Amino acid sequence: MATFAASDGTTLAYRSIGAGDPLVCLPGGPMRDSAYLGDLGGLGAYRTLVVLDLRGTGRSAVPADVSTYRCDRMVDDVEALRRHLGLDRCDVLAHSAGANLALGYATRHPERIGRLALITPSTRALGLEATATLRREVTRARAGEPWYPAAVAALDSMVSGRATPDAWQAITPFFYGRWDAAARAHQAAEPGQRNQDAAQVFGAEGAFDPPATRAALAVHRGPVLLLAGEADLGAPPGLVAQIAELAPGAELAVQPGAGHYPWLDDADKFTATVSTFLRFQPR
């Protein structure tokens, strides 16, 4: 692990994996230890992954001012990392809730960002929400799974406001393309990796400005990859496709059979898609 100082003096940590030009990687959760990203399915064979632990997570320090956990305020941390790395512009990969942070950075520092890869992205920064119809499109395809009856019943209870305390646990398989031992181990690690208090602040009032973010995305000059998982309940392909409508020239890729963590479901397919995008040379 290496460290650098944020603008407010908080010590932030990151790990470097692989070789080649740097690729700044922002985790989701929100506010989850970046360890859950692993090596992104071996993506380090193509680029040096600079995987940031957001403040208050992983090996990064807890800030003196907890209001700095808000997404828009952490944009300064990404800029501090770019300066620390000595990059004029940085390519960014962001997963899930981390997409909101990446979009915030692209909005505030458009001249400092090159390629932008959003992996099964959250869309809160853009003011987009998944409808029940979009979610049902991905859940119905899993009807043959042994865990499906309990999972869909739990999901229905959540939609109707009758959720039981164990509902979130019951729907977990919907976030993985394969509910196997690797997926179970990955999910079991989550409670110990997530800073719940910070997560409550991440999307607090004022964290997002959808009109400004949409406007910035519409004029973003660098290449944009939007990667959705075909079976992902968290970021259904139909929702990710709506982002593509806001970003002229964006590439939309739907990974077959993948859930919210596509590098776990098919590492070869994931790395092939992302590495090809990262090698793309804009006109």
PDB file of C-alpha atoms in Angstrom:
ATOM      1  CA  MET A   1       0.000   0.000   0.000  1.00  0.00           C
ATOM      2  CA  ALA A   2       1.063   3.578  -0.653  1.00  0.00           C
ATOM      3  CA  THR A   3      -0.383   6.740   0.850  1.00  0.00           C
ATOM      4  CA  PHE A   4      -0.868  10.414   0.052  1.00  0.00           C
ATOM      5  CA  ALA A   5      -2.459  13.389   1.777  1.00  0.00           C
ATOM      6  CA  ALA A   6      -5.895  14.667   0.801  1.00  0.00           C
ATOM      7  CA  SER A   7      -6.469  18.417   0.657  1.00  0.00           C
ATOM      8  CA  ASP A   8      -7.797  18.390   4.227  1.00  0.00           C
ATOM      9  CA  GLY A   9      -4.799  16.426   5.494  1.00  0.00           C
ATOM     10  CA  THR A  10      -6.524  13.035   5.714  1.00  0.00           C
ATOM     11  CA  THR A  11      -4.124  10.209   4.849  1.00  0.00           C
ATOM     12  CA  LEU A  12      -5.509   8.122   2.000  1.00  0.00           C
ATOM     13  CA  ALA A  13      -4.200   4.748   0.861  1.00  0.00           C
ATOM     14  CA  TYR A  14      -4.098   2.983  -2.461  1.00  0.00           C
ATOM     15  CA  ARG A  15      -2.610  -0.190  -3.880  1.00  0.00           C
ATOM     16  CA  SER A  16      -0.946  -0.611  -7.252  1.00  0.00           C
ATOM     17  CA  ILE A  17      -1.467  -3.810  -9.235  1.00  0.00           C
ATOM     18  CA  GLY A  18       0.080  -4.755 -12.553  1.00  0.00           C
ATOM     19  CA  ALA A  19       2.075  -2.839 -15.122  1.00  0.00           C
ATOM     20  CA  GLY A  20       1.520  -0.190 -17.746  1.00  0.00           C
ATOM     21  CA  ASP A  21      -0.151   3.201 -17.702  1.00  0.00           C
ATOM     22  CA  PRO A  22      -2.097   3.980 -14.510  1.00  0.00           C
ATOM     23  CA  LEU A  23      -5.816   3.351 -14.291  1.00  0.00           C
ATOM     24  CA  VAL A  24      -7.440   4.955 -11.255  1.00  0.00           C
ATOM     25  CA  CYS A  25     -10.019   2.543  -9.801  1.00  0.00           C
ATOM     26  CA  LEU A  26     -12.818   3.803  -7.555  1.00  0.00           C
ATOM     27  CA  PRO A  27     -14.759   1.284  -5.420  1.00  0.00           C
ATOM     28  CA  GLY A  28     -18.473   1.271  -4.709  1.00  0.00           C
ATOM     29  CA  GLY A  29     -20.503   0.070  -1.758  1.00  0.00           C
ATOM     30  CA  PRO A  30     -20.920   2.915  -1.173  1.00  0.00           C
ATOM     31  CA  MET A  31     -17.909   3.301   1.140  1.00  0.00           C
ATOM     32  CA  ARG A  32     -16.644  -0.262   0.892  1.00  0.00           C
ATOM     33  CA  ASP A  33     -13.028  -1.344   1.352  1.00  0.00           C
ATOM     34  CA  SER A  34     -11.552  -1.650  -2.136  1.00  0.00           C
ATOM     35  CA  ALA A  35     -10.366  -5.176  -1.283  1.00  0.00           C
ATOM     36  CA  TYR A  36     -13.645  -6.484  -2.730  1.00  0.00           C
ATOM     37  CA  LEU A  37     -12.442  -5.440  -6.195  1.00  0.00           C
ATOM     38  CA  GLY A  38      -9.530  -7.865  -5.965  1.00  0.00           C
ATOM     39  CA  ASP A  39      -7.430  -7.489  -9.093  1.00  0.00           C
ATOM     40  CA  LEU A  40     -10.528  -6.944 -11.246  1.00  0.00           C
ATOM     41  CA  GLY A  41     -10.218 -10.322 -12.870  1.00  0.00           C
ATOM     42  CA  GLY A  42      -6.590  -9.847 -13.859  1.00  0.00           C
ATOM     43  CA  LEU A  43      -7.004  -6.424 -15.474  1.00  0.00           C
ATOM     44  CA  GLY A  44      -3.569  -5.524 -14.124  1.00  0.00           C
ATOM     45  CA  ALA A  45      -2.077  -7.496 -17.016  1.00  0.00           C
ATOM     46  CA  TYR A  46      -3.046  -4.545 -19.220  1.00  0.00           C
ATOM     47  CA  ARG A  47      -2.722  -1.473 -16.990  1.00  0.00           C
ATOM     48  CA  THR A  48      -1.387  -0.518 -13.576  1.00  0.00           C
ATOM     49  CA  LEU A  49      -4.483  -0.497 -11.386  1.00  0.00           C
ATOM     50  CA  VAL A  50      -4.321   2.307  -8.845  1.00  0.00           C
ATOM     51  CA  VAL A  51      -7.034   1.120  -6.471  1.00  0.00           C
ATOM     52  CA  LEU A  52      -8.096   3.800  -3.998  1.00  0.00           C
ATOM     53  CA  ASP A  53      -9.415   3.138  -0.513  1.00  0.00           C
ATOM     54  CA  LEU A  54     -11.939   5.929  -0.011  1.00  0.00           C
ATOM     55  CA  ARG A  55     -11.553   7.911   3.193  1.00  0.00           C
ATOM     56  CA  GLY A  56     -12.668   5.960   6.229  1.00  0.00           C
ATOM     57  CA  THR A  57     -12.435   2.618   4.408  1.00  0.00           C
ATOM     58  CA  GLY A  58      -9.715   0.001   4.057  1.00  0.00           C
ATOM     59  CA  ARG A  59      -6.377   1.460   5.085  1.00  0.00           C
ATOM     60  CA  SER A  60      -7.351   5.087   4.541  1.00  0.00           C
ATOM     61  CA  ALA A  61      -7.722   7.233   7.641  1.00  0.00           C
ATOM     62  CA  VAL A  62     -10.991   8.378   9.165  1.00  0.00           C
ATOM     63  CA  PRO A  63     -11.351  12.123   8.488  1.00  0.00           C
ATOM     64  CA  ALA A  64     -11.712  14.667  11.273  1.00  0.00           C
ATOM     65  CA  ASP A  65     -14.826  16.009   9.547  1.00  0.00           C
ATOM     66  CA  VAL A  66     -17.232  13.164   8.769  1.00  0.00           C
ATOM     67  CA  SER A  67     -19.234  15.392   6.406  1.00  0.00           C
ATOM     68  CA  THR A  68     -16.382  14.870   3.937  1.00  0.00           C
ATOM     69  CA  TYR A  69     -17.783  11.395   3.302  1.00  0.00           C
ATOM     70  CA  ARG A  70     -20.338  13.077   1.052  1.00  0.00           C
ATOM     71  CA  CYS A  71     -19.776  12.088  -2.554  1.00  0.00           C
ATOM     72  CA  ASP A  72     -19.272  15.579  -3.968  1.00  0.00           C
ATOM     73  CA  ARG A  73     -16.713  16.405  -1.307  1.00  0.00           C
ATOM     74  CA  MET A  74     -14.648  13.307  -2.087  1.00  0.00           C
ATOM     75  CA  VAL A  75     -14.097  14.595  -5.616  1.00  0.00           C
ATOM     76  CA  ASP A  76     -11.185  16.507  -4.073  1.00  0.00           C
ATOM     77  CA  ASP A  77      -9.638  13.167  -3.038  1.00  0.00           C
ATOM     78  CA  VAL A  78      -9.594  11.941  -6.629  1.00  0.00           C
ATOM     79  CA  GLU A  79      -7.938  15.167  -7.735  1.00  0.00           C
ATOM     80  CA  ALA A  80      -5.372  14.862  -4.945  1.00  0.00           C
ATOM     81  CA  LEU A  81      -4.591  11.326  -6.137  1.00  0.00           C
ATOM     82  CA  ARG A  82      -4.111  12.518  -9.719  1.00  0.00           C
ATOM     83  CA  ARG A  83      -1.665  15.161  -8.537  1.00  0.00           C
ATOM     84  CA  HIS A  84       0.128  12.658  -6.333  1.00  0.00           C
ATOM     85  CA  LEU A  85       0.576  10.344  -9.330  1.00  0.00           C
ATOM     86  CA  GLY A  86       1.905  13.223 -11.413  1.00  0.00           C
ATOM     87  CA  LEU A  87      -0.641  12.708 -14.180  1.00  0.00           C
ATOM     88  CA  ASP A  88      -1.842  15.479 -16.474  1.00  0.00           C
ATOM     89  CA  ARG A  89      -4.952  13.407 -17.195  1.00  0.00           C
ATOM     90  CA  CYS A  90      -6.107  10.146 -15.675  1.00  0.00           C
ATOM     91  CA  ASP A  91      -8.155   7.263 -16.986  1.00  0.00           C
ATOM     92  CA  VAL A  92     -10.764   6.176 -14.459  1.00  0.00           C
ATOM     93  CA  LEU A  93     -12.618   2.931 -13.812  1.00  0.00           C
ATOM     94  CA  ALA A  94     -15.441   3.090 -11.283  1.00  0.00           C
ATOM     95  CA  HIS A  95     -17.695   0.367  -9.962  1.00  0.00           C
ATOM     96  CA  SER A  96     -21.272   0.712  -8.757  1.00  0.00           C
ATOM     97  CA  ALA A  97     -21.609   3.662  -6.338  1.00  0.00           C
ATOM     98  CA  GLY A  98     -18.100   4.719  -7.321  1.00  0.00           C
ATOM     99  CA  ALA A  99     -19.559   5.783 -10.677  1.00  0.00           C
ATOM    100  CA  ASN A 100     -21.208   8.708  -8.893  1.00  0.00           C
ATOM    101  CA  LEU A 101     -17.804   9.853  -7.670  1.00  0.00           C
ATOM    102  CA  ALA A 102     -16.247   9.396 -11.110  1.00  0.00           C
ATOM    103  CA  LEU A 103     -19.029  11.405 -12.728  1.00  0.00           C
ATOM    104  CA  GLY A 104     -18.592  14.098 -10.095  1.00  0.00           C
ATOM    105  CA  TYR A 105     -14.911  14.253 -10.947  1.00  0.00           C
ATOM    106  CA  ALA A 106     -15.646  14.444 -14.681  1.00  0.00           C
ATOM    107  CA  THR A 107     -18.086  17.276 -13.990  1.00  0.00           C
ATOM    108  CA  ARG A 108     -15.704  19.362 -11.896  1.00  0.00           C
ATOM    109  CA  HIS A 109     -12.434  18.506 -13.672  1.00  0.00           C
ATOM    110  CA  PRO A 110     -13.337  17.633 -17.281  1.00  0.00           C
ATOM    111  CA  GLU A 111      -9.867  18.527 -18.521  1.00  0.00           C
ATOM    112  CA  ARG A 112      -8.255  16.025 -16.144  1.00  0.00           C
ATOM    113  CA  ILE A 113     -10.073  12.868 -17.143  1.00  0.00           C
ATOM    114  CA  GLY A 114      -9.455  10.704 -20.193  1.00  0.00           C
ATOM    115  CA  ARG A 115     -11.094   7.315 -20.619  1.00  0.00           C
ATOM    116  CA  LEU A 116     -13.991   6.638 -18.285  1.00  0.00           C
ATOM    117  CA  ALA A 117     -15.151   3.072 -17.620  1.00  0.00           C
ATOM    118  CA  LEU A 118     -18.306   2.753 -15.515  1.00  0.00           C
ATOM    119  CA  ILE A 119     -18.875  -0.822 -14.369  1.00  0.00           C
ATOM    120  CA  THR A 120     -22.437  -1.800 -13.344  1.00  0.00           C
ATOM    121  CA  PRO A 121     -22.842   1.848 -12.376  1.00  0.00           C
ATOM    122  CA  SER A 122     -25.087   3.517  -9.846  1.00  0.00           C
ATOM    123  CA  THR A 123     -27.052   6.318 -11.504  1.00  0.00           C
ATOM    124  CA  ARG A 124     -27.893   8.569  -8.544  1.00  0.00           C
ATOM    125  CA  ALA A 125     -25.612  11.341  -9.803  1.00  0.00           C
ATOM    126  CA  LEU A 126     -27.639  11.433 -13.025  1.00  0.00           C
ATOM    127  CA  GLY A 127     -31.041  11.340 -11.363  1.00  0.00           C
ATOM    128  CA  LEU A 128     -31.956   8.005 -12.967  1.00  0.00           C
ATOM    129  CA  GLU A 129     -33.762   5.216 -11.133  1.00  0.00           C
ATOM    130  CA  ALA A 130     -34.433   1.597 -11.996  1.00  0.00           C
ATOM    131  CA  THR A 131     -38.117   0.852 -12.437  1.00  0.00           C
ATOM    132  CA  ALA A 132     -39.800  -2.300 -11.194  1.00  0.00           C
ATOM    133  CA  THR A 133     -40.163  -3.354 -14.830  1.00  0.00           C
ATOM    134  CA  LEU A 134     -36.414  -3.125 -15.453  1.00  0.00           C
ATOM    135  CA  ARG A 135     -35.685  -5.142 -12.329  1.00  0.00           C
ATOM    136  CA  ARG A 136     -38.242  -7.822 -13.213  1.00  0.00           C
ATOM    137  CA  GLU A 137     -36.593  -8.241 -16.607  1.00  0.00           C
ATOM    138  CA  VAL A 138     -33.436  -9.530 -14.937  1.00  0.00           C
ATOM    139  CA  THR A 139     -35.072 -11.431 -12.080  1.00  0.00           C
ATOM    140  CA  ARG A 140     -37.420 -13.448 -14.308  1.00  0.00           C
ATOM    141  CA  ALA A 141     -34.443 -14.893 -16.148  1.00  0.00           C
ATOM    142  CA  ARG A 142     -33.296 -16.544 -12.907  1.00  0.00           C
ATOM    143  CA  ALA A 143     -36.559 -18.404 -12.286  1.00  0.00           C
ATOM    144  CA  GLY A 144     -34.899 -21.783 -12.676  1.00  0.00           C
ATOM    145  CA  GLU A 145     -32.451 -21.233  -9.811  1.00  0.00           C
ATOM    146  CA  PRO A 146     -33.127 -23.152  -6.565  1.00  0.00           C
ATOM    147  CA  TRP A 147     -32.868 -19.979  -4.501  1.00  0.00           C
ATOM    148  CA  TYR A 148     -35.276 -18.030  -6.743  1.00  0.00           C
ATOM    149  CA  PRO A 149     -38.590 -18.504  -4.870  1.00  0.00           C
ATOM    150  CA  ALA A 150     -37.211 -17.142  -1.585  1.00  0.00           C
ATOM    151  CA  ALA A 151     -35.309 -14.351  -3.326  1.00  0.00           C
ATOM    152  CA  VAL A 152     -38.211 -13.108  -5.430  1.00  0.00           C
ATOM    153  CA  ALA A 153     -40.569 -13.262  -2.427  1.00  0.00           C
ATOM    154  CA  ALA A 154     -38.114 -11.120  -0.455  1.00  0.00           C
ATOM    155  CA  LEU A 155     -37.828  -8.669  -3.344  1.00  0.00           C
ATOM    156  CA  ASP A 156     -41.604  -8.393  -3.612  1.00  0.00           C
ATOM    157  CA  SER A 157     -41.799  -7.716   0.124  1.00  0.00           C
ATOM    158  CA  MET A 158     -39.287  -4.900  -0.237  1.00  0.00           C
ATOM    159  CA  VAL A 159     -41.145  -3.324  -3.155  1.00  0.00           C
ATOM    160  CA  SER A 160     -44.421  -3.429  -1.221  1.00  0.00           C
ATOM    161  CA  GLY A 161     -42.879  -2.030   1.966  1.00  0.00           C
ATOM    162  CA  ARG A 162     -43.317  -5.276   3.924  1.00  0.00           C
ATOM    163  CA  ALA A 163     -39.655  -6.293   3.990  1.00  0.00           C
ATOM    164  CA  THR A 164     -38.489  -8.587   6.755  1.00  0.00           C
ATOM    165  CA  PRO A 165     -35.089  -8.051   8.432  1.00  0.00           C
ATOM    166  CA  ASP A 166     -33.520 -10.819   6.357  1.00  0.00           C
ATOM    167  CA  ALA A 167     -34.885  -9.606   3.007  1.00  0.00           C
ATOM    168  CA  TRP A 168     -31.617  -8.062   1.844  1.00  0.00           C
ATOM    169  CA  GLN A 169     -29.774 -11.289   2.531  1.00  0.00           C
ATOM    170  CA  ALA A 170     -32.392 -13.286   0.650  1.00  0.00           C
ATOM    171  CA  ILE A 171     -32.065 -11.231  -2.561  1.00  0.00           C
ATOM    172  CA  THR A 172     -28.250 -11.341  -2.596  1.00  0.00           C
ATOM    173  CA  PRO A 173     -28.046 -14.073  -5.278  1.00  0.00           C
ATOM    174  CA  PHE A 174     -29.629 -11.636  -7.741  1.00  0.00           C
ATOM    175  CA  PHE A 175     -26.386  -9.625  -7.636  1.00  0.00           C
ATOM    176  CA  TYR A 176     -24.198 -12.495  -8.850  1.00  0.00           C
ATOM    177  CA  GLY A 177     -24.221 -14.287 -12.174  1.00  0.00           C
ATOM    178  CA  ARG A 178     -23.483 -17.562 -10.373  1.00  0.00           C
ATOM    179  CA  TRP A 179     -24.463 -18.124  -6.760  1.00  0.00           C
ATOM    180  CA  ASP A 180     -21.529 -20.435  -6.104  1.00  0.00           C
ATOM    181  CA  ALA A 181     -18.891 -20.726  -3.375  1.00  0.00           C
ATOM    182  CA  ALA A 182     -16.866 -17.811  -4.741  1.00  0.00           C
ATOM    183  CA  ALA A 183     -19.935 -15.565  -4.796  1.00  0.00           C
ATOM    184  CA  ARG A 184     -20.918 -16.588  -1.270  1.00  0.00           C
ATOM    185  CA  ALA A 185     -17.444 -15.849   0.053  1.00  0.00           C
ATOM    186  CA  HIS A 186     -17.398 -12.475  -1.713  1.00  0.00           C
ATOM    187  CA  GLN A 187     -20.763 -11.527  -0.250  1.00  0.00           C
ATOM    188  CA  ALA A 188     -19.899 -12.793   3.246  1.00  0.00           C
ATOM    189  CA  ALA A 189     -16.950 -10.395   3.385  1.00  0.00           C
ATOM    190  CA  GLU A 190     -19.079  -7.316   2.715  1.00  0.00           C
ATOM    191  CA  PRO A 191     -20.289  -6.497   6.269  1.00  0.00           C
ATOM    192  CA  GLY A 192     -16.718  -6.235   7.520  1.00  0.00           C
ATOM    193  CA  GLN A 193     -15.608  -4.143   4.566  1.00  0.00           C
ATOM    194  CA  ARG A 194     -18.258  -1.446   4.537  1.00  0.00           C
ATOM    195  CA  ASN A 195     -18.246   1.735   6.625  1.00  0.00           C
ATOM    196  CA  GLN A 196     -21.969   2.007   7.299  1.00  0.00           C
ATOM    197  CA  ASP A 197     -21.793   5.409   8.970  1.00  0.00           C
ATOM    198  CA  ALA A 198     -19.892   6.828   6.008  1.00  0.00           C
ATOM    199  CA  ALA A 199     -22.344   5.222   3.605  1.00  0.00           C
ATOM    200  CA  GLN A 200     -25.166   7.176   5.235  1.00  0.00           C
ATOM    201  CA  VAL A 201     -23.345  10.436   4.471  1.00  0.00           C
ATOM    202  CA  PHE A 202     -22.223   9.500   0.941  1.00  0.00           C
ATOM    203  CA  GLY A 203     -25.543  10.367  -0.693  1.00  0.00           C
ATOM    204  CA  ALA A 204     -26.716  13.013   1.783  1.00  0.00           C
ATOM    205  CA  GLU A 205     -28.573  16.115   0.616  1.00  0.00           C
ATOM    206  CA  GLY A 206     -26.413  18.150  -1.735  1.00  0.00           C
ATOM    207  CA  ALA A 207     -24.234  15.212  -2.779  1.00  0.00           C
ATOM    208  CA  PHE A 208     -25.557  15.145  -6.342  1.00  0.00           C
ATOM    209  CA  ASP A 209     -26.480  17.724  -8.981  1.00  0.00           C
ATOM    210  CA  PRO A 210     -28.085  15.703 -11.797  1.00  0.00           C
ATOM    211  CA  PRO A 211     -28.572  18.600 -14.263  1.00  0.00           C
ATOM    212  CA  ALA A 212     -24.920  19.611 -14.000  1.00  0.00           C
ATOM    213  CA  THR A 213     -23.717  16.014 -14.234  1.00  0.00           C
ATOM    214  CA  ARG A 214     -25.879  15.287 -17.271  1.00  0.00           C
ATOM    215  CA  ALA A 215     -24.596  18.412 -18.985  1.00  0.00           C
ATOM    216  CA  ALA A 216     -20.987  17.456 -18.289  1.00  0.00           C
ATOM    217  CA  LEU A 217     -21.492  13.906 -19.555  1.00  0.00           C
ATOM    218  CA  ALA A 218     -23.083  15.191 -22.755  1.00  0.00           C
ATOM    219  CA  VAL A 219     -19.928  17.119 -23.671  1.00  0.00           C
ATOM    220  CA  HIS A 220     -17.334  14.704 -22.275  1.00  0.00           C
ATOM    221  CA  ARG A 221     -14.668  14.356 -24.964  1.00  0.00           C
ATOM    222  CA  GLY A 222     -12.976  11.168 -23.794  1.00  0.00           C
ATOM    223  CA  PRO A 223     -14.170   7.625 -24.546  1.00  0.00           C
ATOM    224  CA  VAL A 224     -16.826   6.233 -22.188  1.00  0.00           C
ATOM    225  CA  LEU A 225     -17.537   2.558 -21.507  1.00  0.00           C
ATOM    226  CA  LEU A 226     -20.766   1.535 -19.810  1.00  0.00           C
ATOM    227  CA  LEU A 227     -20.572  -2.119 -18.776  1.00  0.00           C
ATOM    228  CA  ALA A 228     -23.729  -3.780 -17.498  1.00  0.00           C
ATOM    229  CA  GLY A 229     -24.270  -7.311 -16.238  1.00  0.00           C
ATOM    230  CA  GLU A 230     -27.039  -9.165 -18.042  1.00  0.00           C
ATOM    231  CA  ALA A 231     -28.319 -10.601 -14.756  1.00  0.00           C
ATOM    232  CA  ASP A 232     -27.618  -7.620 -12.482  1.00  0.00           C
ATOM    233  CA  LEU A 233     -30.458  -6.521 -10.223  1.00  0.00           C
ATOM    234  CA  GLY A 234     -28.468  -3.534  -8.928  1.00  0.00           C
ATOM    235  CA  ALA A 235     -27.830  -1.889 -12.301  1.00  0.00           C
ATOM    236  CA  PRO A 236     -30.165  -3.538 -14.815  1.00  0.00           C
ATOM    237  CA  PRO A 237     -28.996  -3.301 -18.438  1.00  0.00           C
ATOM    238  CA  GLY A 238     -32.023  -1.192 -19.336  1.00  0.00           C
ATOM    239  CA  LEU A 239     -30.995   1.393 -16.759  1.00  0.00           C
ATOM    240  CA  VAL A 240     -27.370   1.468 -17.899  1.00  0.00           C
ATOM    241  CA  ALA A 241     -28.620   1.947 -21.463  1.00  0.00           C
ATOM    242  CA  GLN A 242     -30.270   5.180 -20.319  1.00  0.00           C
ATOM    243  CA  ILE A 243     -26.839   6.528 -19.399  1.00  0.00           C
ATOM    244  CA  ALA A 244     -25.694   5.821 -22.949  1.00  0.00           C
ATOM    245  CA  GLU A 245     -28.477   8.082 -24.201  1.00  0.00           C
ATOM    246  CA  LEU A 246     -26.954  10.923 -22.172  1.00  0.00           C
ATOM    247  CA  ALA A 247     -23.398  10.342 -23.397  1.00  0.00           C
ATOM    248  CA  PRO A 248     -23.024  10.682 -27.174  1.00  0.00           C
ATOM    249  CA  GLY A 249     -20.563   8.127 -28.468  1.00  0.00           C
ATOM    250  CA  ALA A 250     -20.512   6.035 -25.288  1.00  0.00           C
ATOM    251  CA  GLU A 251     -19.965   2.312 -25.726  1.00  0.00           C
ATOM    252  CA  LEU A 252     -22.564   0.107 -24.051  1.00  0.00           C
ATOM    253  CA  ALA A 253     -21.512  -3.464 -23.321  1.00  0.00           C
ATOM    254  CA  VAL A 254     -23.740  -6.053 -21.649  1.00  0.00           C
ATOM    255  CA  GLN A 255     -21.758  -9.004 -20.293  1.00  0.00           C
ATOM    256  CA  PRO A 256     -23.745 -12.220 -20.765  1.00  0.00           C
ATOM    257  CA  GLY A 257     -24.684 -14.009 -17.554  1.00  0.00           C
ATOM    258  CA  ALA A 258     -22.952 -11.463 -15.335  1.00  0.00           C
ATOM    259  CA  GLY A 259     -24.259  -9.853 -12.189  1.00  0.00           C
ATOM    260  CA  HIS A 260     -23.116  -6.779 -10.291  1.00  0.00           C
ATOM    261  CA  TYR A 261     -19.514  -8.032 -10.089  1.00  0.00           C
ATOM    262  CA  PRO A 262     -18.776  -9.096 -13.678  1.00  0.00           C
ATOM    263  CA  TRP A 263     -15.081  -9.788 -13.080  1.00  0.00           C
ATOM    264  CA  LEU A 264     -16.135 -12.593 -10.714  1.00  0.00           C
ATOM    265  CA  ASP A 265     -18.608 -14.165 -13.126  1.00  0.00           C
ATOM    266  CA  ASP A 266     -16.322 -14.291 -16.176  1.00  0.00           C
ATOM    267  CA  ALA A 267     -12.902 -12.726 -15.675  1.00  0.00           C
ATOM    268  CA  ASP A 268     -11.790 -13.401 -19.251  1.00  0.00           C
ATOM    269  CA  LYS A 269     -14.843 -11.754 -20.769  1.00  0.00           C
ATOM    270  CA  PHE A 270     -14.610  -8.803 -18.406  1.00  0.00           C
ATOM    271  CA  THR A 271     -10.914  -8.125 -18.980  1.00  0.00           C
ATOM    272  CA  ALA A 272     -11.290  -8.556 -22.748  1.00  0.00           C
ATOM    273  CA  THR A 273     -14.045  -5.931 -22.880  1.00  0.00           C
ATOM    274  CA  VAL A 274     -12.334  -3.420 -20.596  1.00  0.00           C
ATOM    275  CA  SER A 275      -8.817  -3.864 -21.962  1.00  0.00           C
ATOM    276  CA  THR A 276     -10.060  -3.385 -25.534  1.00  0.00           C
ATOM    277  CA  PHE A 277     -11.760  -0.169 -24.461  1.00  0.00           C
ATOM    278  CA  LEU A 278      -8.633   1.057 -22.701  1.00  0.00           C
ATOM    279  CA  ARG A 279      -6.547   0.513 -25.827  1.00  0.00           C
ATOM    280  CA  PHE A 280      -9.004   2.477 -27.956  1.00  0.00           C
ATOM    281  CA  GLN A 281      -7.425   5.586 -29.424  1.00  0.00           C
ATOM    282  CA  PRO A 282      -9.847   8.507 -29.812  1.00  0.00           C
ATOM    283  CA  ARG A 283      -9.755  10.480 -33.018  1.00  0.00           C
TER     284      ARG A 283
END
